Short mmCIF file of C-alpha atoms in Angstrom, two decimals:
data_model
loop_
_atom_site.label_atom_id
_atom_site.label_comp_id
_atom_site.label_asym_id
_atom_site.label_seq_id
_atom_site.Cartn_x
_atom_site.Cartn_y
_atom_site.Cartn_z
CA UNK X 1 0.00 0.00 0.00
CA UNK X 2 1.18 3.25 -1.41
CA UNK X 3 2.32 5.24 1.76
CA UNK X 4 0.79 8.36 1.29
CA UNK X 5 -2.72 6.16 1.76
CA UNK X 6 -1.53 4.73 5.24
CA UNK X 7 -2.92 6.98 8.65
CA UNK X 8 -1.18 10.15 9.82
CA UNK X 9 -0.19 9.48 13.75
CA UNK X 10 -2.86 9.12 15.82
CA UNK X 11 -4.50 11.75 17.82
CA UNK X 12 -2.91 12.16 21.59
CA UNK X 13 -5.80 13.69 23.22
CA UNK X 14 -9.13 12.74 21.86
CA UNK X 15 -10.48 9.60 19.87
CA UNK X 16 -12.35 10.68 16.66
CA UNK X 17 -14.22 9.07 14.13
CA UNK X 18 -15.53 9.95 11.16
CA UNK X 19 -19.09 8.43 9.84
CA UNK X 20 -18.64 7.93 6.26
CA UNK X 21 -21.09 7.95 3.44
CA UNK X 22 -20.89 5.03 0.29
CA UNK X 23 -20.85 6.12 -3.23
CA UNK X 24 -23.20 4.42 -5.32
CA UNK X 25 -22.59 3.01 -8.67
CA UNK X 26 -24.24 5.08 -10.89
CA UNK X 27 -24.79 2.55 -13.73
CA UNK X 28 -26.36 0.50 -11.54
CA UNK X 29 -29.74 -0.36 -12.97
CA UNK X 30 -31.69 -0.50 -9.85
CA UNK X 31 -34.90 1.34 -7.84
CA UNK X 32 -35.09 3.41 -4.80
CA UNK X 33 -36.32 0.45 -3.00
CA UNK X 34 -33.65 -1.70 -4.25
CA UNK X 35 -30.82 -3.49 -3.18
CA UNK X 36 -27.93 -0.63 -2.92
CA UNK X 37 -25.02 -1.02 -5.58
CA UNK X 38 -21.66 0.74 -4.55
CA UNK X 39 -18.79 1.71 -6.37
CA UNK X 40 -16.45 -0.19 -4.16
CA UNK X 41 -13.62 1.45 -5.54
CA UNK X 42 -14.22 5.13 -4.70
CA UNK X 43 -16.01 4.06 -1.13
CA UNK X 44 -13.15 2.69 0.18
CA UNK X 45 -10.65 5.36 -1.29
CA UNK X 46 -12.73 7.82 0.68
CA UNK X 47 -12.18 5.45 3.94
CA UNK X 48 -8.39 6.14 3.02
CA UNK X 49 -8.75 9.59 2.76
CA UNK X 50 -10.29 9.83 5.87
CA UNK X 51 -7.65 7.28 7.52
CA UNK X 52 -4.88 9.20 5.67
CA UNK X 53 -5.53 12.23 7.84
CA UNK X 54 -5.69 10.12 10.81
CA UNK X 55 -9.68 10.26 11.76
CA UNK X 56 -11.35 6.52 12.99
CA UNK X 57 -14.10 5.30 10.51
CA UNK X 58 -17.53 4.83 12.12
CA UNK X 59 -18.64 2.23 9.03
CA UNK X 60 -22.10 1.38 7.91
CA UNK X 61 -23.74 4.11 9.94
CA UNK X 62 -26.92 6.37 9.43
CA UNK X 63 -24.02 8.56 7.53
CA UNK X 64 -23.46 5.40 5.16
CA UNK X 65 -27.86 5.69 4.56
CA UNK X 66 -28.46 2.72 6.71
CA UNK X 67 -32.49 2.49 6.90
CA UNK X 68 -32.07 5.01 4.20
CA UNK X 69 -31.06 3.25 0.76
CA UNK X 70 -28.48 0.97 2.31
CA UNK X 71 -29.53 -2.30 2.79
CA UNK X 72 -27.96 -5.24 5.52
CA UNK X 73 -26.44 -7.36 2.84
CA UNK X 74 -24.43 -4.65 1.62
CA UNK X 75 -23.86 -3.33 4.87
CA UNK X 76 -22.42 -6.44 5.73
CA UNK X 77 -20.15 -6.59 2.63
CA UNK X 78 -19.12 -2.92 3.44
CA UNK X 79 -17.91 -4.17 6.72
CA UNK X 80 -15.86 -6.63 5.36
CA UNK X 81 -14.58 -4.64 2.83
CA UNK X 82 -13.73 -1.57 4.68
CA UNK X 83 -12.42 -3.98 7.62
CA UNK X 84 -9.75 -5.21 5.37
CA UNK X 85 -8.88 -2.13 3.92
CA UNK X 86 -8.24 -0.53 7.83
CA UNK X 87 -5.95 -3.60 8.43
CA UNK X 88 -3.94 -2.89 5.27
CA UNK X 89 -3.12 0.81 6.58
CA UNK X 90 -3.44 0.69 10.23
CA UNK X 91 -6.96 2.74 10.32
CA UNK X 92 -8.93 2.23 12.86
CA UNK X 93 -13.00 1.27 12.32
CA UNK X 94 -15.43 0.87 14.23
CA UNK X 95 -19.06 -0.68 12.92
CA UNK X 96 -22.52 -0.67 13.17
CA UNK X 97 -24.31 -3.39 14.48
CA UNK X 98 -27.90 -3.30 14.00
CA UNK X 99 -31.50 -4.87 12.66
CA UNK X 100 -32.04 -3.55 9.83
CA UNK X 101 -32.17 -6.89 8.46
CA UNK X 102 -35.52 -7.38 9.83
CA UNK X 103 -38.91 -6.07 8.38
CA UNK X 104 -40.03 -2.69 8.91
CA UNK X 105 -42.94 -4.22 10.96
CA UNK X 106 -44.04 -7.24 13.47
CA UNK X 107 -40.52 -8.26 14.93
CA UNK X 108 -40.49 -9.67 17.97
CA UNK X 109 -37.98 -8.94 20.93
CA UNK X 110 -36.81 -12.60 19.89
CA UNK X 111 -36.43 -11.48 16.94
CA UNK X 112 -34.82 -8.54 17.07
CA UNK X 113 -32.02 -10.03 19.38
CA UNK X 114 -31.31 -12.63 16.40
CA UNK X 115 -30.81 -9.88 14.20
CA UNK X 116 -28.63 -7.96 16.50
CA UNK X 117 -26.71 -11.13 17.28
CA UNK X 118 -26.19 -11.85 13.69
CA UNK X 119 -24.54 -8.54 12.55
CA UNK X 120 -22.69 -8.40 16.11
CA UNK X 121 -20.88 -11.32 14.75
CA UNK X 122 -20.10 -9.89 11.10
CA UNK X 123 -18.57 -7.33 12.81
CA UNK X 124 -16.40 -8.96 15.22
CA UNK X 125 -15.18 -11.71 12.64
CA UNK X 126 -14.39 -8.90 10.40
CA UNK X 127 -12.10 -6.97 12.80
CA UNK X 128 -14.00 -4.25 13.30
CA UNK X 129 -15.18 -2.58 16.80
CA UNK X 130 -19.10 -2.92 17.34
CA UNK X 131 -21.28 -0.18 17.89
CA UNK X 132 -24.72 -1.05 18.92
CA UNK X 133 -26.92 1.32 16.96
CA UNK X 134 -30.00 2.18 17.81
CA UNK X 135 -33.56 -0.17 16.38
CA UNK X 136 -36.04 0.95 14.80
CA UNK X 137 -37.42 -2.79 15.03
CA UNK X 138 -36.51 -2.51 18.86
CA UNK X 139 -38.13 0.99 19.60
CA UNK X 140 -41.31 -1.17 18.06
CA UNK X 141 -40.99 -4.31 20.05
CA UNK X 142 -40.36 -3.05 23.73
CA UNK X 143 -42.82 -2.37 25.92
CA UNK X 144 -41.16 -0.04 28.55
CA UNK X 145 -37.00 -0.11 29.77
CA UNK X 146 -37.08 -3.46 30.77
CA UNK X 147 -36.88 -4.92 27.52
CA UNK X 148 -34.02 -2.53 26.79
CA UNK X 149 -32.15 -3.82 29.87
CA UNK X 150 -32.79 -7.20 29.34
CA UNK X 151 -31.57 -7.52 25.56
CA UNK X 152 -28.75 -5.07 25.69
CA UNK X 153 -27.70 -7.17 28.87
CA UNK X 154 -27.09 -9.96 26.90
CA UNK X 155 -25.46 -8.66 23.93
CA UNK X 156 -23.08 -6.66 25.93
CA UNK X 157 -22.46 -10.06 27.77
CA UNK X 158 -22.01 -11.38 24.56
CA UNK X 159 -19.33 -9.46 22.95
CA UNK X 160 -15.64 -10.26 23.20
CA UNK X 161 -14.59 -6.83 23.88
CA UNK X 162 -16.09 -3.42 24.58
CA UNK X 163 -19.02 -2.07 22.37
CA UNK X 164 -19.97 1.73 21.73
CA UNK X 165 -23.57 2.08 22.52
CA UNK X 166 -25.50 4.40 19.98
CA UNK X 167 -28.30 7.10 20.90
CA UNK X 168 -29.22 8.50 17.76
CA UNK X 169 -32.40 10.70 18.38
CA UNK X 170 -35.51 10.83 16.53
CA UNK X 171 -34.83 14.12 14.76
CA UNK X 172 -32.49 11.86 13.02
CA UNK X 173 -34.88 8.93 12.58
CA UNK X 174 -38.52 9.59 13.73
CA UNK X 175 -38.97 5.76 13.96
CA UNK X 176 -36.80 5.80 17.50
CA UNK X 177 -39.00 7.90 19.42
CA UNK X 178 -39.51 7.02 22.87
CA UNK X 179 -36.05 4.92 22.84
CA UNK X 180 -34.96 3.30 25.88
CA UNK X 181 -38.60 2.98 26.81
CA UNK X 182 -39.86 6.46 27.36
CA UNK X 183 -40.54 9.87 25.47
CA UNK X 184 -38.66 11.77 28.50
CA UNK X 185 -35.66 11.90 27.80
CA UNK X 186 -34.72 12.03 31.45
CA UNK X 187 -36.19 9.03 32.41
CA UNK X 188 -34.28 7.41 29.04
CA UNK X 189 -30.99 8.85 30.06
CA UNK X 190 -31.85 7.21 33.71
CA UNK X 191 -31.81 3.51 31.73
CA UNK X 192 -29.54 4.06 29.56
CA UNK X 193 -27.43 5.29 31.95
CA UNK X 194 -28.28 1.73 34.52
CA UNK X 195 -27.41 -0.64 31.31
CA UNK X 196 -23.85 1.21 30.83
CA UNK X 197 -23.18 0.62 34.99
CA UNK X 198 -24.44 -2.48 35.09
CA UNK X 199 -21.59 -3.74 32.73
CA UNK X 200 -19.03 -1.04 32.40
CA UNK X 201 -16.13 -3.53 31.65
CA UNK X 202 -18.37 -3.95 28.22
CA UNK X 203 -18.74 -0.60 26.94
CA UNK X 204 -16.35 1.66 25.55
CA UNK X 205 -18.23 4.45 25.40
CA UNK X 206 -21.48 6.05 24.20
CA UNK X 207 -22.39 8.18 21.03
CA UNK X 208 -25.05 10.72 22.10
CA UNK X 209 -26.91 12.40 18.65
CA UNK X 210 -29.66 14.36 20.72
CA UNK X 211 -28.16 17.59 19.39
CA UNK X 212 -28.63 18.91 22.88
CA UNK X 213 -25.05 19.97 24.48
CA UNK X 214 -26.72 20.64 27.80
CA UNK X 215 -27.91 16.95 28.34
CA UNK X 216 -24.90 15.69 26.67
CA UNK X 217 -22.65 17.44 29.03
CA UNK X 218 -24.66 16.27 31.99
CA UNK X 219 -24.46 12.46 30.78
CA UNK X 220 -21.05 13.02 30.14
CA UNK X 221 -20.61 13.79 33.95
CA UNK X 222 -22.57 10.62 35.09
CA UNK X 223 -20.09 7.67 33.19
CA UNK X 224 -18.37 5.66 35.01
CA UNK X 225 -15.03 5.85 34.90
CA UNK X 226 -13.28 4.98 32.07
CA UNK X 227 -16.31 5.09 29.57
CA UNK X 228 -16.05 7.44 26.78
CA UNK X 229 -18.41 9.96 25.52
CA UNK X 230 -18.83 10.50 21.48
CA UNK X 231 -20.21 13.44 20.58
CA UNK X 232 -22.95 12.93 17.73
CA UNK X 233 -24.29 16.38 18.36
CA UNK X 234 -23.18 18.47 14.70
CA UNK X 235 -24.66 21.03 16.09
CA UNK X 236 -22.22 21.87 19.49
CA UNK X 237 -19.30 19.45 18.40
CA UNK X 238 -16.10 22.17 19.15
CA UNK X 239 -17.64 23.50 22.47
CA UNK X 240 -18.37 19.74 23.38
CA UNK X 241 -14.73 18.34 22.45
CA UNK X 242 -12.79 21.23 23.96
CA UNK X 243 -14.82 20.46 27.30
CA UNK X 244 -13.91 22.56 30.54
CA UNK X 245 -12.78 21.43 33.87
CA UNK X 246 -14.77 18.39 34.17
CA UNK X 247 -14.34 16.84 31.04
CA UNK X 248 -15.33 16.66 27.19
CA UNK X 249 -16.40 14.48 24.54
CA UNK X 250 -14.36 12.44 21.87
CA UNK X 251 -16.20 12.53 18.48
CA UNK X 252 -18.01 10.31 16.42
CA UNK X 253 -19.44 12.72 13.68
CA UNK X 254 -21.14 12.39 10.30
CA UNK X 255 -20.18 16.23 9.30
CA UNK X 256 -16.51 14.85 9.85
CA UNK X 257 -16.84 13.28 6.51
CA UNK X 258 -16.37 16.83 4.62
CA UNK X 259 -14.75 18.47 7.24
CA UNK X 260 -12.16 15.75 7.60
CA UNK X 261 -9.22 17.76 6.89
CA UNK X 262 -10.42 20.94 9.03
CA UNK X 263 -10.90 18.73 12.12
CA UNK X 264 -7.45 16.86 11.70
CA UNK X 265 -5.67 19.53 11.88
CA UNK X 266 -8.37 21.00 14.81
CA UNK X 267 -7.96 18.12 16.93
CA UNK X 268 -3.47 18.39 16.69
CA UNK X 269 -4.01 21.62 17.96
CA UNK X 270 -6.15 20.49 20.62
CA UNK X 271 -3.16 17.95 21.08
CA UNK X 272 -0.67 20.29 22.07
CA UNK X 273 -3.16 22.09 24.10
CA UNK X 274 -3.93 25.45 22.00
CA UNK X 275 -7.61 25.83 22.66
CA UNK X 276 -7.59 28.91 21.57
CA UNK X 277 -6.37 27.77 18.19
CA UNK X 278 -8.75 24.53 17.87
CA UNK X 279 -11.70 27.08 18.48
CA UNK X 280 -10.44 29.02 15.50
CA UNK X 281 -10.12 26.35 13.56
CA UNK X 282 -13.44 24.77 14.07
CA UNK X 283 -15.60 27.18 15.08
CA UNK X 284 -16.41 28.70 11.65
CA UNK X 285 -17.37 25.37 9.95
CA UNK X 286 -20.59 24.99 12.76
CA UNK X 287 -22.41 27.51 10.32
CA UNK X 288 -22.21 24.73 7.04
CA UNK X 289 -22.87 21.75 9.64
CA UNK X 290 -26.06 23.55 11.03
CA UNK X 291 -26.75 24.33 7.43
CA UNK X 292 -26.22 20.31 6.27
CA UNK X 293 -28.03 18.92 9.38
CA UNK X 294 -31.22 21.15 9.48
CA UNK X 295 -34.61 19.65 9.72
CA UNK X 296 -35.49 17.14 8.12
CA UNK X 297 -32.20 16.34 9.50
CA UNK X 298 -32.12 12.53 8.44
CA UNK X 299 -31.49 14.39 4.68
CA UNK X 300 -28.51 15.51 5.67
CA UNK X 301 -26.47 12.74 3.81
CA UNK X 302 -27.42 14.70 0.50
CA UNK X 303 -25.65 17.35 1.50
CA UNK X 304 -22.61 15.40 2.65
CA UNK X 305 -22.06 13.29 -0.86
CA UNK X 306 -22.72 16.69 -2.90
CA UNK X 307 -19.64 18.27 -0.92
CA UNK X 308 -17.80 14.52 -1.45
CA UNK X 309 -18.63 15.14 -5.03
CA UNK X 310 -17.57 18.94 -5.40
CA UNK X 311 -14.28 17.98 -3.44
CA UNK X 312 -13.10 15.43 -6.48
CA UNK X 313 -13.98 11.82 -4.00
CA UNK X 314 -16.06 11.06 -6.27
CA UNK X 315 -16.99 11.48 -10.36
CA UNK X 316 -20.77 11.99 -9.84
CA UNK X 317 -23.90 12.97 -7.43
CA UNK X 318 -25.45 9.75 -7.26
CA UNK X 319 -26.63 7.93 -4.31
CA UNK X 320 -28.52 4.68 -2.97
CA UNK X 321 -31.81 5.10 -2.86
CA UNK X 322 -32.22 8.48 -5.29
CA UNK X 323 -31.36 10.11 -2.03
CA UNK X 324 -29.44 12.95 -4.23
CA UNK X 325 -33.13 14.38 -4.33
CA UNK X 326 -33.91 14.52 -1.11
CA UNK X 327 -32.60 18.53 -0.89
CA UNK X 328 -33.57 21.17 -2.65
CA UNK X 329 -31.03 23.07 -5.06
CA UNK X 330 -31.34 26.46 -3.00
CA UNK X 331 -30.27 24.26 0.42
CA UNK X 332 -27.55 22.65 -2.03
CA UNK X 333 -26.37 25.84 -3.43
CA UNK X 334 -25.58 27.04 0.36
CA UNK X 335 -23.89 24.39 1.11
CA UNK X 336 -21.62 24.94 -1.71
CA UNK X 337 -21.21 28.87 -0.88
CA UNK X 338 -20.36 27.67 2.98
CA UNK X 339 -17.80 24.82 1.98
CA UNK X 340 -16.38 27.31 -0.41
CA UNK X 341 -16.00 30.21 2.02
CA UNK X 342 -14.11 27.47 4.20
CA UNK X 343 -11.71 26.82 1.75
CA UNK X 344 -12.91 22.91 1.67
CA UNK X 345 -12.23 22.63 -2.00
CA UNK X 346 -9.18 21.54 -2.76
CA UNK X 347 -9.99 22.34 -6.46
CA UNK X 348 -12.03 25.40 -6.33
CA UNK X 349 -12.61 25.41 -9.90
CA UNK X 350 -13.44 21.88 -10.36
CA UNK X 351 -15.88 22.70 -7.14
CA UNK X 352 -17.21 25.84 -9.16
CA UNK X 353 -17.77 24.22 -12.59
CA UNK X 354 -19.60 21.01 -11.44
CA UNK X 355 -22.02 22.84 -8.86
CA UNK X 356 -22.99 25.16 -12.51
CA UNK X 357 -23.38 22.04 -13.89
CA UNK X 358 -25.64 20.92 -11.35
CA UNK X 359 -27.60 23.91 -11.31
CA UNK X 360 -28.15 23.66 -15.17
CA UNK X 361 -29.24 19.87 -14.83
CA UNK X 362 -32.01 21.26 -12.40
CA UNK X 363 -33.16 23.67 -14.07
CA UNK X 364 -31.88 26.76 -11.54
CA UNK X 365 -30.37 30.10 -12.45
CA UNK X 366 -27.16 30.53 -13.63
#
């Protein structure tokens, strides 16, 4: 392997991961309800990209459309795939474990712990750290926390080394309202937070995505020792990593897909302990992640493959699913004004000349 694609040094003072999107083939002859077909090629390229500037992967995540065009048997071959390709450089991956193998409706609990059972295993055969995503099929199934405590009991039990447990809100996924067992979310941080200490020697640490720093901070403050938090919040992410006397956050982020460059070289400063300069660094990208992750936030993966596209990772604006429509060109236009004012681009022309072509395609105003 060439070594310009192996990882830059790891960071010294946080852990951070990047959730990265797929590219689909765009010859594939398929149907937004349809199997997903990726260009294997230029998906795991990105992953190298990402690796080369030293970030974690988070694979086959809601960033990679999973529930959203993605589908478990090619989740499960983008696991293995992007597994390998970690071991080759020395990236580091984490992956997500879900159920999304299941039917939308009518899954049992019994069920559902099958299906988390069987992609727990893909993951730890392949190499790969698990993360324990939220269920949609689970969120249907359970009846009130008990069930929650009872099945994430046993998988924790069940896996050889420590998990990251995934809270991924319903502004992200409407279908995991009331997760954990209840709609207040103080009474849902209370179980989650009795699962984690009933086997902390079994989790790693927890991704929050409420995009509330306030609650976040306060969970933070309640792990036991030696459990991580990962921020999922794109909304707070510098305030939440920097952290003050008491603590902060590690990262686990879809918009560090586009950003990855900007929070590399955020997170070295952060390293050597120049605040002051991480805030400068990241602070002015919040405006383009706000932007990318408004409501309907689950669309926010459009946004992220258009910059992927407009930054040369990729050769078109095609994704699984027909998700490529599910923004509107005004939102996509800002997005390309934002990323541009950031100096994201690292061909500014090539960025300029394929966002006019876009615009023509749709029909816009030059």
């Amino acid at each position: 392997m060439n070594a310009a694609h192996r990882g830059a040094a790891p960071f010294t003072s946080r852990t951070v991961f990047a959730a990265a999107h797929v590219v689909a083939d765009p010859n594939a002859d398929t149907t937004p309800d349809g199997p997903a077909v990726l260009d294997w090629d230029a998906t795991l390229a990105f992953r190298r990209h990402l690796w080369s500037h030293g970030l974690g992967v988070a694979e086959a995540m809601d960033t990679a459309q999973r529930g959203m065009g993605l589908d478990w048997a090619t989740a499960a071959e983008l696991i293995r795939r992007s597994a390998a390709e970690a071991r080759s450089v020395g990236g580091r991956i984490a992956c997500g474990v879900g159920t999304d193998q299941l039917a939308p409706g009518g899954a049992g609990l019994s069920d559902v712990r099958d299906a988390y059972e069987e992609q727990l295993a893909v993951v730890e055969e392949a190499g790969g750290q698990p993360i324990l995503m939220a269920s949609r099929q689970l969120a249907a199934a359970a009846t009130g926390p008990e069930a929650y405590g009872e099945l994430y009991g046993d998988l924790l039990r069940q896996s050889s080394e420590p998990v990251i447990l995934h809270w991924l809100g319903p502004m992200f996924d409407p279908a995991l309202a009331g997760y954990w067992g209840s709609d207040d979310l103080d009474a849902a941080t209370e179980t989650f937070l009795q699962i984690i200490a009933e086997h902390p020697d079994k989790v790693d640490g927890v991704k929050v995505s409420l995009l509330d720093a306030d609650r976040e901070v306060a969970l933070r403050r309640r792990l036991p020792d030696g459990v991580r938090c990962y921020t999922g919040d794109d909304f707070h992410y510098p305030e939440l990593i920097a952290g003050d006397q008491r603590g902060f956050s590690h990262a686990l982020l879809g918009i560090f897909d586009p950003l990855a460059p900007l929070a590399a070289e955020a997170v070295r400063l952060l390293d050597t302990g120049d605040t002051t300069a991480f805030h400068k660094v990241l602070d002015p990208t919040v405006e383009l992640s706000r932007h990318l992750f408004e409501a309907p936030t689950r669309y926010y993966k459009t946004g992220v493959v258009l910059l992927a596209w407009l930054s040369g990772h990729q050769s078109h604006f095609t994704m699984a699913g027909g998700l490529q429509s599910a923004r509107s060109l005004p939102h996509l236009r800002r997005a390309y004004e934002l990323a541009d004012g950031l100096g994201l681009f690292p061909d500014p022309e090539l960025a300029r000349d394929r966002m006019a072509k876009l615009t023509a395609v749709l029909g816009g105003d030059a």
